[in-house]
Structure formats: C-alpha cells, structure tokens
mmCIF file of C-alpha atoms and ligand atoms in Angstrom:
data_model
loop_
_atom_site.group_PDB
_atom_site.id
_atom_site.type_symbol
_atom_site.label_atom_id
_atom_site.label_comp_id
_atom_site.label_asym_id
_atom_site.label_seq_id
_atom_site.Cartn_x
_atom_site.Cartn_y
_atom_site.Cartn_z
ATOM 1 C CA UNK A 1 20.516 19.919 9.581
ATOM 2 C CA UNK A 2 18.471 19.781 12.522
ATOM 3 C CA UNK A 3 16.216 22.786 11.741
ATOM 4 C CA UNK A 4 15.663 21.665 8.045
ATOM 5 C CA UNK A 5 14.963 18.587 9.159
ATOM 6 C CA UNK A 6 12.475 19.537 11.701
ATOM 7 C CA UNK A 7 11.019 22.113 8.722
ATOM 8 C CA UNK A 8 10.308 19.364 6.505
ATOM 9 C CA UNK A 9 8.082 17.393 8.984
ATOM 10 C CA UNK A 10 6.436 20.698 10.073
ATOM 11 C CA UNK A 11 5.401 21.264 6.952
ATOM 12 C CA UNK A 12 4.238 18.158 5.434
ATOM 13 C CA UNK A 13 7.159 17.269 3.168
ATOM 14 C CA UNK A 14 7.206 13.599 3.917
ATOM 15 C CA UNK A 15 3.841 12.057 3.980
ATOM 16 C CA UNK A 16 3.199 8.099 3.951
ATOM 17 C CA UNK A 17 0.168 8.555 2.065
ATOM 18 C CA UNK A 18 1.665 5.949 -0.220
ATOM 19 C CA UNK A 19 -0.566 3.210 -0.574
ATOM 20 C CA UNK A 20 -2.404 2.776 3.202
ATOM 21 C CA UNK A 21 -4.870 0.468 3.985
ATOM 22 C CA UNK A 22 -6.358 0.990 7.106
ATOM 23 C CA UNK A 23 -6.788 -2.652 8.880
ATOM 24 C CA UNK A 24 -8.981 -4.450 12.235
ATOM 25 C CA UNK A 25 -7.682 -2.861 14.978
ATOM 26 C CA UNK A 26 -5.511 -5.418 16.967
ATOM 27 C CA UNK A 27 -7.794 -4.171 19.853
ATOM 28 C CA UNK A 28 -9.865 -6.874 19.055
ATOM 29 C CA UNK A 29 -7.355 -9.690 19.271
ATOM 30 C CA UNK A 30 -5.169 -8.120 22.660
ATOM 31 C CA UNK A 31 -5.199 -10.711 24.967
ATOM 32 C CA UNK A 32 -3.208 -8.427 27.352
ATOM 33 C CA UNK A 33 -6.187 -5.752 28.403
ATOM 34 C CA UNK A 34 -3.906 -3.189 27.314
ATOM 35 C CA UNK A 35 -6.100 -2.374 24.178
ATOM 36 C CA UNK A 36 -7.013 1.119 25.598
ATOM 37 C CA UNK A 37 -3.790 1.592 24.489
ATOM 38 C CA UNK A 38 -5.356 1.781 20.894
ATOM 39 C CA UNK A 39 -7.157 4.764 20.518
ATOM 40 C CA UNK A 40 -7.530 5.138 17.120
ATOM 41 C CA UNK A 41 -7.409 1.668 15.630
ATOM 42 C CA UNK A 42 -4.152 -0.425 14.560
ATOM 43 C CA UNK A 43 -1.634 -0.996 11.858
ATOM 44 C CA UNK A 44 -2.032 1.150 8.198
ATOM 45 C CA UNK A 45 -0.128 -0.853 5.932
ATOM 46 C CA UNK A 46 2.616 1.148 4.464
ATOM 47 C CA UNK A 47 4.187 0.188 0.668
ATOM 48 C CA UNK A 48 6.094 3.262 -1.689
ATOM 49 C CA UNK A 49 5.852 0.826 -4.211
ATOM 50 C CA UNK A 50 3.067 -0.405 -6.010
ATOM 51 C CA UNK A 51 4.088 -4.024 -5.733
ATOM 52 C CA UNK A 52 6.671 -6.212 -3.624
ATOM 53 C CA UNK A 53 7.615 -9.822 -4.954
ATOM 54 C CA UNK A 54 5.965 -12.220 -2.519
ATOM 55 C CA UNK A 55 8.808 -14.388 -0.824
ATOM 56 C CA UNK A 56 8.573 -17.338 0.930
ATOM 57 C CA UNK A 57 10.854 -20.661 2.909
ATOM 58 C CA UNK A 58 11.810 -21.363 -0.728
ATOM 59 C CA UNK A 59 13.177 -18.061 -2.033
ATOM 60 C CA UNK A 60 13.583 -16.406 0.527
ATOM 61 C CA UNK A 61 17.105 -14.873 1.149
ATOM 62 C CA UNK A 62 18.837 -12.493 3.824
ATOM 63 C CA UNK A 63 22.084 -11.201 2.381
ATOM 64 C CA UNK A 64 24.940 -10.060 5.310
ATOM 65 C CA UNK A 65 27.757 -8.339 3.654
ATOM 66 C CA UNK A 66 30.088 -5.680 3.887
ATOM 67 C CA UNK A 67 32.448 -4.866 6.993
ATOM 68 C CA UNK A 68 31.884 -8.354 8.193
ATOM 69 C CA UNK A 69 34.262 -11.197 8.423
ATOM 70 C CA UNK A 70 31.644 -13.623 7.235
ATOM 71 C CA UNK A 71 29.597 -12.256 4.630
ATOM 72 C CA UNK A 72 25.890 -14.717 4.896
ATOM 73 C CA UNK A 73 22.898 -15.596 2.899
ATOM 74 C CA UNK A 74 20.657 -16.841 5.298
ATOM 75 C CA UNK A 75 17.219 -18.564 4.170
ATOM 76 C CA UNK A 76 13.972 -18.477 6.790
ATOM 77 C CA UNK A 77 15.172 -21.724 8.144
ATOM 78 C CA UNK A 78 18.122 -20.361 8.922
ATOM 79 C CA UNK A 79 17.375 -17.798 10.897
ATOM 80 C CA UNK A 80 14.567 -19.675 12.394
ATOM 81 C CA UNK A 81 17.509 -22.128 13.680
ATOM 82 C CA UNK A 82 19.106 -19.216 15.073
ATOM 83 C CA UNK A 83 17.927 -17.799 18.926
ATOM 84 C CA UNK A 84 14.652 -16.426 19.094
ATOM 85 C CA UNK A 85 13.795 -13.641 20.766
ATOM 86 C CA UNK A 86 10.625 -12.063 21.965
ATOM 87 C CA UNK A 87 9.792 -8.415 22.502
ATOM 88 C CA UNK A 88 6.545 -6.979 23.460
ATOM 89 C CA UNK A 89 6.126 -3.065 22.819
ATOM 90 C CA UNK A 90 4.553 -0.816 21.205
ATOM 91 C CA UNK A 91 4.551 0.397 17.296
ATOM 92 C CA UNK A 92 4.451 4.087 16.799
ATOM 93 C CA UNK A 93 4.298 5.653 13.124
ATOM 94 C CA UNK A 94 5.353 9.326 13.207
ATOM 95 C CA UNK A 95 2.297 10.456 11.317
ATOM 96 C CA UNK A 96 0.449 9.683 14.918
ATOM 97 C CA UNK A 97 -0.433 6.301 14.857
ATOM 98 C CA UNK A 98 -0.114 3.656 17.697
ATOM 99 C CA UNK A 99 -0.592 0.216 18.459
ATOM 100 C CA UNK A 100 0.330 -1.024 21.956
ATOM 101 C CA UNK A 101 1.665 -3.844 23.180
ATOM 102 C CA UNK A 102 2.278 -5.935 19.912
ATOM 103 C CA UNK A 103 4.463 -9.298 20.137
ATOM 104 C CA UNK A 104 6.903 -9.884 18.251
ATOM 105 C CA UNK A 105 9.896 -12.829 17.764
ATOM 106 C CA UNK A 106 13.265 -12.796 16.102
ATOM 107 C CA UNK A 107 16.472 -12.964 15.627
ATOM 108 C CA UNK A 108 18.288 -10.399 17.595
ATOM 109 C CA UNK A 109 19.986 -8.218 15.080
ATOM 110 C CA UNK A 110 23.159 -7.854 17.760
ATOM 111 C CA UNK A 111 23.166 -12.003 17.325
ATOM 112 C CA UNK A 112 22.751 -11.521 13.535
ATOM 113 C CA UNK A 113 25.960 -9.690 13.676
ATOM 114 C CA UNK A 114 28.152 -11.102 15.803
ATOM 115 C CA UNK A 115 27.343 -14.422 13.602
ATOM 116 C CA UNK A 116 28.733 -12.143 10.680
ATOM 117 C CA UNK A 117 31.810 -10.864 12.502
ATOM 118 C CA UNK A 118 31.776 -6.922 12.673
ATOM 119 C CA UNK A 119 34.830 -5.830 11.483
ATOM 120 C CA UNK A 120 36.699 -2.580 13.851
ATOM 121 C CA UNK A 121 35.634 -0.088 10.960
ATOM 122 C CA UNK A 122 32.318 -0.956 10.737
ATOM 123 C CA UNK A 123 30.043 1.946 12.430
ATOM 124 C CA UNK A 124 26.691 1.869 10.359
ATOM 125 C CA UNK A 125 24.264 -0.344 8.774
ATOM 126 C CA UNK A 126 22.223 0.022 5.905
ATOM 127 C CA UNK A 127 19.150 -1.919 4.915
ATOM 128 C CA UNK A 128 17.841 -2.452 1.763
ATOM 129 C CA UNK A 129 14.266 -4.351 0.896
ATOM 130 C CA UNK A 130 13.638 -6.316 -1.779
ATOM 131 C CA UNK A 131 10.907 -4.439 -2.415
ATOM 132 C CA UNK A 132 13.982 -2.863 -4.377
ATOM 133 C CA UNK A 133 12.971 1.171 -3.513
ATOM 134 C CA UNK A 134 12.923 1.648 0.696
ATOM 135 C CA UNK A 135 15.777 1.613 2.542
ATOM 136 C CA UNK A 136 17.018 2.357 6.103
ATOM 137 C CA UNK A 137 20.029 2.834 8.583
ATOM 138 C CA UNK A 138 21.101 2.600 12.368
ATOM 139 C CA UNK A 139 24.513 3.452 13.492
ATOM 140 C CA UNK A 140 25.881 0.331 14.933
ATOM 141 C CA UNK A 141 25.418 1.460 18.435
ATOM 142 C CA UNK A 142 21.818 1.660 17.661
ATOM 143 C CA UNK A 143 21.728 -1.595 16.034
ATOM 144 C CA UNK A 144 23.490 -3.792 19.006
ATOM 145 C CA UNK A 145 20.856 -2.936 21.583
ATOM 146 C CA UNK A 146 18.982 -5.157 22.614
ATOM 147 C CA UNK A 147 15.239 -3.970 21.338
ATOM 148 C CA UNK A 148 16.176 -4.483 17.415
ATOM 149 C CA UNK A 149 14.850 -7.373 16.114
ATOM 150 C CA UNK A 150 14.528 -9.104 12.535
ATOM 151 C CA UNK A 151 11.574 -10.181 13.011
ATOM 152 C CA UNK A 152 10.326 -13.879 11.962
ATOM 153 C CA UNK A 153 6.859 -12.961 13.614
ATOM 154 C CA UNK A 154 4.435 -10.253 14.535
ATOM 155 C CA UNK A 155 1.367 -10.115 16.040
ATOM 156 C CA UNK A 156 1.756 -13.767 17.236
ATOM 157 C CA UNK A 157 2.301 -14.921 13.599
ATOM 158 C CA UNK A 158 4.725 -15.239 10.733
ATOM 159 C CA UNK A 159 5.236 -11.301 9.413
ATOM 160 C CA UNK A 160 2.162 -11.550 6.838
ATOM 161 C CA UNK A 161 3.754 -10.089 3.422
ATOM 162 C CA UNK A 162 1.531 -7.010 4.057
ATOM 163 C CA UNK A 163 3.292 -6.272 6.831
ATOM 164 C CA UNK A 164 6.617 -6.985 5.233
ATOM 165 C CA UNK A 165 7.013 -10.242 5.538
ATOM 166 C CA UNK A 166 8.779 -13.292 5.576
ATOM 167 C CA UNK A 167 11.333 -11.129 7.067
ATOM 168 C CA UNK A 168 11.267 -7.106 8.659
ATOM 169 C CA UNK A 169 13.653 -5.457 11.197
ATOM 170 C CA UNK A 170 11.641 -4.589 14.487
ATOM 171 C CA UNK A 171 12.967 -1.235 16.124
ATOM 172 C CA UNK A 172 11.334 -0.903 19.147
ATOM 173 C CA UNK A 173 12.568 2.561 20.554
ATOM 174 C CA UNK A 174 12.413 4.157 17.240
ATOM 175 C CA UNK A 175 9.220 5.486 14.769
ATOM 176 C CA UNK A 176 8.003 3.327 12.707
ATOM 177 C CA UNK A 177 9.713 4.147 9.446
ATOM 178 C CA UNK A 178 13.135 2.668 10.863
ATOM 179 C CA UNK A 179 11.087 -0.323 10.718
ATOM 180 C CA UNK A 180 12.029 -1.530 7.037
ATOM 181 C CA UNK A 181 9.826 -4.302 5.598
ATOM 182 C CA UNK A 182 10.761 -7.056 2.949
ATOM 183 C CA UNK A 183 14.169 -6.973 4.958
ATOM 184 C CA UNK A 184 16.316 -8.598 1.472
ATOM 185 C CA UNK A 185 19.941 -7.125 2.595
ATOM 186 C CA UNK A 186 21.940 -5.745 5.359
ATOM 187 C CA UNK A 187 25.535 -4.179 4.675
ATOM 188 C CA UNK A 188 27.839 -2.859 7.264
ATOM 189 C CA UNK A 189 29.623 0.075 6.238
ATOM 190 C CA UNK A 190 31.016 3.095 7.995
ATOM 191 C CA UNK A 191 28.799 6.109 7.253
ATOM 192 C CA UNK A 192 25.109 6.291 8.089
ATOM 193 C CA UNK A 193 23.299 7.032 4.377
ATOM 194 C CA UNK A 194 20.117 8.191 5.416
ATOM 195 C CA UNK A 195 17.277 6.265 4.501
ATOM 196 C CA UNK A 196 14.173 6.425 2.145
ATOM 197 C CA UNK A 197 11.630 8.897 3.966
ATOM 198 C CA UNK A 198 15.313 10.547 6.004
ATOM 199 C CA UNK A 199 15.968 11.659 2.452
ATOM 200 C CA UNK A 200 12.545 13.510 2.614
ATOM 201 C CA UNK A 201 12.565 15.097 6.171
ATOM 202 C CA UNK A 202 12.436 12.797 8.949
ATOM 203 C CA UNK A 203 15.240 12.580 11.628
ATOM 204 C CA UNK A 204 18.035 9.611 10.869
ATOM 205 C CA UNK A 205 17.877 8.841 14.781
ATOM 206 C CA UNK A 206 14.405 8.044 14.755
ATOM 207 C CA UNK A 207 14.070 7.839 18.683
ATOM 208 C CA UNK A 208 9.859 8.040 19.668
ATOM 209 C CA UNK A 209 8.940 10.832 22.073
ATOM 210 C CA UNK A 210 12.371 12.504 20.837
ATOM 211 C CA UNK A 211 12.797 13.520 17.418
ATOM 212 C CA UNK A 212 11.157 14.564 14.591
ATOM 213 C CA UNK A 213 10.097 17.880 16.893
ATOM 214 C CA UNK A 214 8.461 16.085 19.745
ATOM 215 C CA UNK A 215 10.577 16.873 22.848
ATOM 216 C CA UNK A 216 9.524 14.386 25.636
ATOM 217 C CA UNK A 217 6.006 13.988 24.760
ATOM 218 C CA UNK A 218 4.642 10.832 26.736
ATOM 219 C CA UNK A 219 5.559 7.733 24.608
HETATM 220 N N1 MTE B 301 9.799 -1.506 2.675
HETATM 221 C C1 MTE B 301 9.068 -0.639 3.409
HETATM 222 N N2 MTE B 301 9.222 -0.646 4.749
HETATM 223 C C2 MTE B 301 8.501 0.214 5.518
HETATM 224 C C3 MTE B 301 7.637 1.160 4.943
HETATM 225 C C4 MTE B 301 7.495 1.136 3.515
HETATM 226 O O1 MTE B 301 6.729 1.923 2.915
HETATM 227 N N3 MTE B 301 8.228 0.224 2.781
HETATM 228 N N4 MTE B 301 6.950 2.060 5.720
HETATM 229 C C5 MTE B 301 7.498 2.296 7.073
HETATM 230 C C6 MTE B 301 6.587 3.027 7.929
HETATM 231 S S1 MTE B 301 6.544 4.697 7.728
HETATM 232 C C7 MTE B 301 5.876 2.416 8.913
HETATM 233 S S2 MTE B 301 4.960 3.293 10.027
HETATM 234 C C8 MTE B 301 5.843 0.950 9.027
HETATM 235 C C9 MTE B 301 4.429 0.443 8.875
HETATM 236 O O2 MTE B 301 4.387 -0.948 9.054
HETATM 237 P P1 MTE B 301 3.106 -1.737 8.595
HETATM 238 O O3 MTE B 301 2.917 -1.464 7.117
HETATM 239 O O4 MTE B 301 3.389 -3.158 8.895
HETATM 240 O O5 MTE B 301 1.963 -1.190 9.393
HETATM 241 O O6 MTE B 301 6.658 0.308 8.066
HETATM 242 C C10 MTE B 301 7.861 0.977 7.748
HETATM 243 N N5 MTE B 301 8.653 0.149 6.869
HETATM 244 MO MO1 MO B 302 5.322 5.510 9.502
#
C-alpha cells in the first residue's frame, strides 16, 4: 500500500489542478518578518467542485454524530461560544507550496470532542464538506492533538468562503489536503475511510516532511 501509494504521487496521479486561483502573497500582510518564509507567493485556492453553497451565522451548521454520546449541531455562534484557540504555523500543500507563519483561531477539535463524548469504540473520524464531494479522515489519535483546529479564522479573519469558510479543520502537522474546507459534518466511526485525493494517491497520514515520499526533508 505504501509503494502504490508513493507510485501514484511519483507519477502525477493526483493533481489539484482543480480550479486554482493563484492569490496576493500573504508576504505582503506578515506582520511577523518571517515573510522570507514565502518564496513563491501564498495560498492557491483549491475547490474539486465547480461551486460550494455560500454559508453563513444564519445557516450555517456543524453536524457531530456517530460514536459519540452526544450527537451536536452546532451553529457559528456556537462554536464561537466555545474556547478559542490560536495556532500560528505554517500551511504546506504537497504539490510544493508554502505559506509561513499564518494565524489561525478555533475551536480545538480535541474540545469539539470531548463536548460530544467519544465513545470506547470510536478510533477514526471522517469529515465530510458541504461542498457535498471532498472528504477527509484522522485516526483519533491524530485528531486529539493539540495542533488540529476547526478553524473560525485564518489569516487574522473569519475563514473567507474561498478559503473554506465559515468553518475548515486546521491540521497543522499534516499537508494541506487533510485540511478539508466547508467543514459541514464530522462522524466518529472506527475505521479510517480514506479521503477524497487518499483515494487518488496521497498518503492517509498526511504528516509534512514525512510522507508522500519525502523522508525528512526540512519542513
Ligand atoms: N472541500 C475542500 N477542501 C480542501 C480542498 C478542496 O479542494 N476541497 N483542497 C485541499 C488542499 S489540497 C489544500 S492544499 C488546501 C488549500 O486551501 P486553500 O484553498 O484555502 O488555499 O485545502 C484543502 N482542503
Ligand atoms: Mo494541496
């Protein structure tokens, strides 16, 4: 599984040539002199659909369901009465891509589910968007640490809806494409299903520096 994997990246299966829109480079807008950290300009906005329902405080919704004792659907001012947390770090895409250093704020996704009540069997998530195509996974391991974030803000500002907004999970030590935007639905289960571009090549543990055949390369 490995090897294919690793195969299918080598040789181009997955590419997020989708719809991408090259944008400013946050260079411009770093307050934190850490923009050398930008080589090549900022965020591409990535969509494999061709259009995503725009959502906002009044429809809005966050469904929690599955191996939880307290299955939720949250609204944006629910969450945003929830803890916020902040993370500064880098975003990496996997097709080369950097930006450094971008803020973001949250709700921890460990908070999200102890709210819910994991049940023993859980071990997985998955995450669907309401974009109604892309979806994702972490094992729950991967999901309790405490650099995964549903994010309520990027960049210093609500999660535009280019960026996947109102809501998007945030997983700092992983590429990009764990990263799921239009975040509509989270369900604990016990089997990781590999996710949207996982079906097409890329690793399931999506770890930068380590996966996706880079072995250690600086991150
Ligand atoms: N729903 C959805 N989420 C997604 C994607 C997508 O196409 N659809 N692309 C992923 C990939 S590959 C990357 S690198 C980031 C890009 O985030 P951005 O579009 O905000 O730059 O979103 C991730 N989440
Ligand atoms: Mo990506």
């Amino acid at each position: 599984m490995v090897a294919l994997g690793a195969a299918g990246v080598a040789f181009g299966a997955p590419v997020e040539r989708a719809v991408e829109r090259v944008v400013t480079p946050i260079r411009e807008k770093d307050p934190t002199g850490l923009s050398d950290l930008v080589p090549v300009g900022g965020f591409r906005y990535y969509t494999v659909t061709s259009s995503v329902p725009r959502l906002g405080p009044d429809d809005y919704r966050l469904r929690v369901h599955g191996l939880v004792d307290r299955p939720m659907t949250l609204t944006l001012a629910d969450l945003a009465r929830m803890r916020q947390t902040t993370l500064v770090r880098d975003f990496q895409c996997v097709t080369g891509w950097r930006v450094g250093a971008v803020h973001w704020s949250g709700v921890l996704l460990r908070d999200l589910l102890a709210a819910a009540g994991v049940q023993p069997a859980a071990t997985a998530l998955t995450f669907r968007s309401f974009d109604g195509v892309y979806t994702e996974s972490l094992t729950l391991a991967q999901a309790t640490r405490p650099d995964v974030l549903v994010a309520l803000t990027m960049l210093g500002a609500p999660v535009t809806h280019d960026h996947g907004g109102p809501v998007r999970l945030y997983v700092a030590p992983m590429y990009g494409y764990k990263s799921i935007k239009w975040l509509g639905e989270i369900e604990v289960v016990d089997t990781v299903t590999p996710g949207y571009w996982e079906r097409q090549g890329y690793d399931v543990d999506g770890w930068v520096g380590r996966s996706n055949g880079r072995a250690d390369e600086a991150v």
